[in-house]
Amino acid sequence: MRAKPSPRALAAAGAGLALAATALLPDGHGLRAAACLPLALYWPGVAFLHAVGRPRDASLEWEAMAVMASVALLVPGGLLLNRLGMLGALGWACWLAGATGALLAASLLRPAPRRAAPRPGRPRALPRPLVLGGFLLALGLAGGAAVIAVDDGLHWREFRFTEFWMLPDVPEQPGAVLIGARNAEARPMVYAIAVMQDGLPIASWRGIALEPGASATRDLPLVVRPGTPSRVEAWLFDSDNPGTVYRKVWLNIGAPGA
Amino acid sequence: MSPPAADAVPGDAPRPPRFWSPAALDARAARGGFVGRVLDLIGPRLDPEAPEAEERPHPGWMAILSVGVALSLLMLAQAHHEGYRDRPNALLQWTAYGVMFFPVALRAGRHGTARAERIFLVALVGMAALAAKWLHSPTRFVFFDEFLHVASALDILERKRLYTTNPLLPISPAYPGLELATTALVELTGLPLFAAGYVVLAVARFLLVVGVYCLLERVTRSARVAAVACLVYMGNSGFVLFDAQFAYESLALTFFVLALLAASTRRDAAASPFAAYALTLLPLAALATTHHMSAYFTAGFFALLAALSRFSRAGAPDRRFLLVVAVAAVALPVAWSRLQGGSGDGYLGPILEKGSTELANLLSGTGRSRQLFSTMSGAQSPIEIRVFSIVALLVVVGGLLTGFFRAIAQSVRPERGWAAIFRFLRLQWSDHWLLLLALTAVGFPVSVGFRLTGAGWEIGNRMGPFVFLGAGFVIAVAMTRLWQPAGASPRRRAATAAALSVCFLGGIATGWGNPSTRTGYRVAADAASVEPMGIDAALWARDWIGPGGRFTADRINRVLLATYGRQTVVTTLLDKVDTSFVLLAPRLTGGEIGALREGYVDYVMVDMRMTTGLPRYGYYVEKGEYQEDPLSPVEADNLLKFNLYPGIDRLFDNGSHIVFGTGGLRRAR
């Protein structure tokens, strides 16, 4: 029968693997996430417990202590990385893998804890099918709850609306304005836009069709006389109600302080 | 047979006991009658407890109860589903919480349930409570305090450095423990901030529940007392929402419990001195940099524990250890606060001072209590909220009354009966850990007192998770020794589980209240005001104005602009400029324009939905804001006054949110 690897060997391997994954794999890669999660939440704590003298039993209490120690070690690590200007992914991986390695090295100075004698009792059996079915049913119900909640969270919109805006095309240089609209009405919309400068029409667009979630922008060059204040105003109409201004925005150009 | 009087001296002539002597009190309790029954009920009588049976864990029960808890989550999801559509279903929601807790309480509190099964059950319901909070808002953080810390975490992620400025909560960057843990996960795994935040919350919650259980079990040496105390602990008002938020206290509480657990290993020499020091000081150091108030509460705990160990007549083997740890628990948060320029003192000082003054006034009869069961806008809480809160309070008070002297007596063994209490009064006890927990329960009425005051309710709210550690122990003693002793009838067991369930429901009702029922949009109602329209408006600001624009807005849109929009919001807390009048006053006079200039405000966002109702939390922008008529919503003309000023641009309009550009007006002379 092959001996199980020791927790110290597992911690060292886990930390090394996570460091390599952070250095080699791109951000958001599933393997990197799987390797780094225990690096942040478990391996440094395991090493810490071995370094300070972990009791022989492997009870839940000590596993909880290992996780707590890992989370707690993130705080001094963060403070140090901030001081070094390395508060990024590689900095974190280096700190956690380095701390794990250093603590494991320190733990080698201690005599290795003897394995607890196996507790007498029946060998573990697989749960009976009915029990297993019960746990699976529980998982299914909880999953159903999650699906309902996430679907509502992602898709429920109490308000349907259209966003309309006008900004200087280049801030502080009002030679042109940028006019935009975004459809969040949850149905396709057709818009029209009219633009006036000092009350006189200077541009208009009709038949701007936008699907739900889509947006459109228009650049509009302006005639601006330096030192002369001017006001550019844009009105948005929707095709269902073309006689009523649906949204209104404006911009003061050349005004003192503008 | 009555135990001998503790103060009897050998050789004295026998004399009749004085009526206040321990022997007389014991005799009176044994004789019956009204006074005797009361004395027996609240007194320290501890009948020998039947040894806990060595049952095997029952996987069948664990599976059945898991199905029950999962069913409760499904019911909650359905209740929220209806709530989104503004058909709040409070009955389904409260039934779900009952289904989640009652069967677990019945099984976990039963005499004879296996230890492993008890741990599984308390962890199951603890995690289910966090899942219940997640189901309320499963795709984004929506609670006000969460935004304050999301802003700090985003700053760390974007600028790759600590101690940036957070106008929403200026003290937050000085206590970056939670944000560091979360952003480390984001950086390492690539998870979004919301998911990484929930991983941290889930780990913190699991450690909290397991930590409370293991601590109580180690101290009381009873798996049953530990499990019941854990279940009572879940009845504290912060458990389901406040301490499950993405906010610094959620993680700090875990450090507190784990530090106590680590220290308790010295009590029975389960760990070496070096290991105990290291395992206790590490979470204390992390706690000092995570949350100020929790760190000070923890310091108080360890200081009291060290003081109690000093008087322990049994000779406390961990006396010196506890003294060193207590000094560290006090020194670490003070040192961190000093390193951060005393930011904690300036924040906490006024809260503590005002809260204490109001509590003193309330006790002396010169002050008035806060109006209970009503929102700040005056709306009354629904009947179920009031009933759960009051009945839960009665259950807790009943548990404390019937358990307190029993818990004290446990810490003064081998004396029994009233002699134990007299021994305690002479500062002689044998177990300072048990006594610490019993005395902590005294904090419960103090926390209730604080909750009755306007300024101190926040202190009372923060005290809850700490004092419930003691209250849980005392009530668990009452339950296991009086309410539901070994061999209790099924009816009695059901009644006890029902009482614990009411505690749990009462905790939710008191801590979360009516907003736990999901509804459609409400005005200035924190989570009920956060919805996609406001978020999209904030995102528009980020995409088209760019990060860092100086904005003022109402309370809700401020947090959305600061987090989703990455704008710099102008606040009284940081900028010392009150811009609420700019938003709400009927016209812009010199004062309002002065505030725009002083705060360098370039953009004002108004939300026309504010005109549809009174602010649920008492104000639209901040306390002391302009109010024309406290009984009417703000006038639309007041919000639209910016249309009338020639130098002000109208940059954005979505039918509710309008962004006005005030840079021109601000800079004009």
Coordinates of C-alpha atoms in Angstrom, one line a residue, chain A residues 22 27-29 32-33 36-37 39-41 48-49 51-53 55 60-62 64-65 67-69 71-75 78-79 82 87-89 92-93 96 110 122 131 134-135 137-138 141-142 144-146 148-150 152-154 156-159 161-167 172 178 182 184 217 247-252 256-258, chain B residues 56 59-60 62-63 66-67 70 73-74 77 81 84-85 119-120 134-135 138-140 156 160-163 177 180-181 184-185 187-190 199 203 207 210 218 251 255 258 261-262 265 270-272 274-275 278-279 282-283 286 289 336 520-521 531-533 536-537 540 544 609 643 646-655 664 667-668:
Chain A
T22 CA 0.1 32.7 -12.1
D27 CA -5.8 36.1 -16.1
G28 CA -9.1 34.4 -15.6
H29 CA -7.9 30.9 -16.8
R32 CA -5.0 29.2 -12.6
A33 CA -8.1 30.0 -10.5
C36 CA -4.6 29.9 -6.7
L37 CA -7.7 29.5 -4.6
L39 CA -2.9 29.2 -2.3
A40 CA -4.8 32.1 -1.0
L41 CA -7.0 30.3 1.5
F48 CA 1.9 28.1 9.5
L49 CA 0.4 25.5 11.7
A51 CA 5.8 25.9 11.7
V52 CA 4.3 26.8 15.0
G53 CA 3.7 23.2 16.1
P55 CA -1.1 19.2 17.3
L60 CA -12.0 20.3 12.1
E61 CA -10.8 22.8 14.7
W62 CA -7.3 22.8 13.3
A64 CA -10.4 25.9 10.5
M65 CA -7.3 27.4 12.1
V67 CA -7.9 28.5 6.8
M68 CA -8.0 31.4 9.3
A69 CA -4.2 31.7 9.3
V71 CA -6.7 34.6 5.4
A72 CA -4.9 36.5 8.2
L73 CA -1.6 36.1 6.4
L74 CA -3.1 38.0 3.4
V75 CA -3.2 41.2 5.5
G78 CA -0.9 43.1 1.3
L79 CA 0.8 45.7 3.5
N82 CA 1.9 47.8 -1.0
L87 CA 0.1 44.8 -5.3
G88 CA -0.7 42.7 -8.4
A89 CA -1.2 39.0 -9.2
W92 CA 0.5 38.1 -4.4
A93 CA 1.6 34.7 -5.8
L96 CA 1.9 33.5 -0.6
R110 CA 10.6 20.8 14.4
R122 CA -16.0 0.4 10.7
V131 CA -29.3 9.0 1.3
G134 CA -31.5 12.9 -0.6
F135 CA -28.3 14.9 -0.9
L137 CA -32.2 16.3 -4.3
A138 CA -31.1 19.0 -1.8
L141 CA -33.4 22.3 -5.0
A142 CA -30.7 24.8 -4.0
G144 CA -33.2 25.7 -8.6
A145 CA -33.2 28.5 -6.1
A146 CA -30.0 29.9 -7.5
I148 CA -34.5 31.6 -10.2
A149 CA -32.6 34.3 -8.3
V150 CA -29.8 34.8 -10.8
D152 CA -34.2 37.7 -11.9
G153 CA -31.0 39.5 -10.9
L154 CA -29.7 39.5 -14.5
W156 CA -35.5 41.9 -14.3
R157 CA -35.9 45.6 -15.2
E158 CA -38.5 47.6 -13.4
F159 CA -38.0 50.7 -15.5
F161 CA -36.0 54.0 -20.5
T162 CA -34.0 55.7 -23.2
E163 CA -30.7 57.5 -22.4
F164 CA -30.0 60.7 -24.4
W165 CA -26.9 62.8 -24.0
M166 CA -24.8 65.6 -25.4
L167 CA -21.1 66.4 -24.6
E172 CA -12.6 72.4 -23.3
L178 CA -21.3 64.5 -29.5
R182 CA -29.2 54.3 -26.0
A184 CA -33.1 50.4 -22.8
T217 CA -23.8 58.6 -31.4
R247 CA -35.7 63.8 -24.0
K248 CA -33.9 67.1 -24.0
V249 CA -30.3 68.0 -23.4
W250 CA -28.2 71.2 -24.0
L251 CA -24.8 72.6 -23.8
N252 CA -23.5 76.2 -23.3
P256 CA -17.8 82.7 -19.4
G257 CA -16.2 80.0 -17.4
A258 CA -17.5 77.2 -19.7
Chain B
R56 CA -23.3 7.4 15.2
P59 CA -26.7 10.3 7.2
G60 CA -30.4 9.8 6.6
M62 CA -28.6 14.8 7.5
A63 CA -29.9 14.2 4.0
S66 CA -30.4 19.2 3.8
V67 CA -33.5 18.8 1.6
A70 CA -32.6 23.6 0.3
L73 CA -33.9 28.5 -0.2
L74 CA -36.2 27.6 -3.1
A77 CA -36.1 32.6 -4.2
H81 CA -39.1 36.5 -7.5
Y84 CA -39.2 41.9 -7.9
R85 CA -42.6 42.3 -9.5
I119 CA -21.5 20.2 13.4
F120 CA -22.9 19.4 10.0
W134 CA -27.2 36.1 -1.5
L135 CA -30.6 35.1 -3.0
P138 CA -27.4 37.4 -6.5
T139 CA -25.6 39.4 -9.1
R140 CA -24.3 42.5 -7.4
I156 CA -6.9 49.0 -4.7
K160 CA -2.5 48.9 -7.1
R161 CA -1.9 50.7 -3.8
L162 CA -3.5 51.1 -0.4
Y163 CA -4.7 54.1 1.5
G177 CA -8.2 43.8 5.8
L180 CA -6.9 43.0 0.8
A181 CA -8.3 39.4 1.1
A184 CA -5.9 39.1 -3.6
L185 CA -8.5 36.6 -4.8
E187 CA -5.8 39.2 -8.8
L188 CA -4.9 35.6 -8.4
T189 CA -7.9 33.9 -9.8
G190 CA -9.4 36.4 -12.1
V199 CA -15.8 33.6 -1.6
V203 CA -15.1 31.4 4.1
L207 CA -15.1 29.8 10.0
V210 CA -17.3 26.3 13.1
R218 CA -13.8 23.3 24.1
L251 CA -14.4 39.3 8.4
F255 CA -10.9 36.9 13.4
L258 CA -10.8 32.4 16.0
L261 CA -10.6 29.7 20.0
A262 CA -6.9 29.7 19.6
T265 CA -6.2 25.9 23.4
A270 CA -4.1 21.4 23.6
A271 CA -1.4 23.4 21.9
S272 CA 2.1 24.3 22.9
F274 CA 4.4 29.0 21.2
A275 CA 1.6 27.6 18.9
A278 CA 1.2 32.5 17.3
L279 CA -2.3 31.3 16.6
L282 CA -2.0 36.4 14.1
P283 CA -5.8 36.9 14.0
A286 CA -5.2 40.9 11.2
T289 CA -6.1 46.2 10.6
W336 CA -2.6 50.7 14.1
G520 CA -39.8 47.1 -6.4
Y521 CA -38.0 50.4 -6.4
E531 CA -31.8 48.9 -9.7
P532 CA -30.5 48.8 -13.3
M533 CA -31.6 52.3 -14.3
D536 CA -26.8 52.4 -16.1
A537 CA -26.7 56.1 -15.4
W540 CA -22.8 56.3 -18.6
W544 CA -18.6 59.2 -21.4
R609 CA -38.0 59.5 -8.8
N643 CA -32.8 74.2 -16.1
P646 CA -28.0 80.0 -18.2
G647 CA -24.5 78.7 -17.3
I648 CA -25.6 75.2 -16.5
D649 CA -25.5 72.4 -19.1
R650 CA -28.0 69.6 -19.3
L651 CA -25.8 66.7 -20.4
F652 CA -27.8 63.5 -19.8
D653 CA -31.4 62.6 -19.5
N654 CA -32.9 59.1 -19.1
G655 CA -36.4 60.2 -18.0
G664 CA -19.3 76.7 -16.1
R667 CA -16.0 78.8 -12.6
A668 CA -17.9 82.0 -13.7

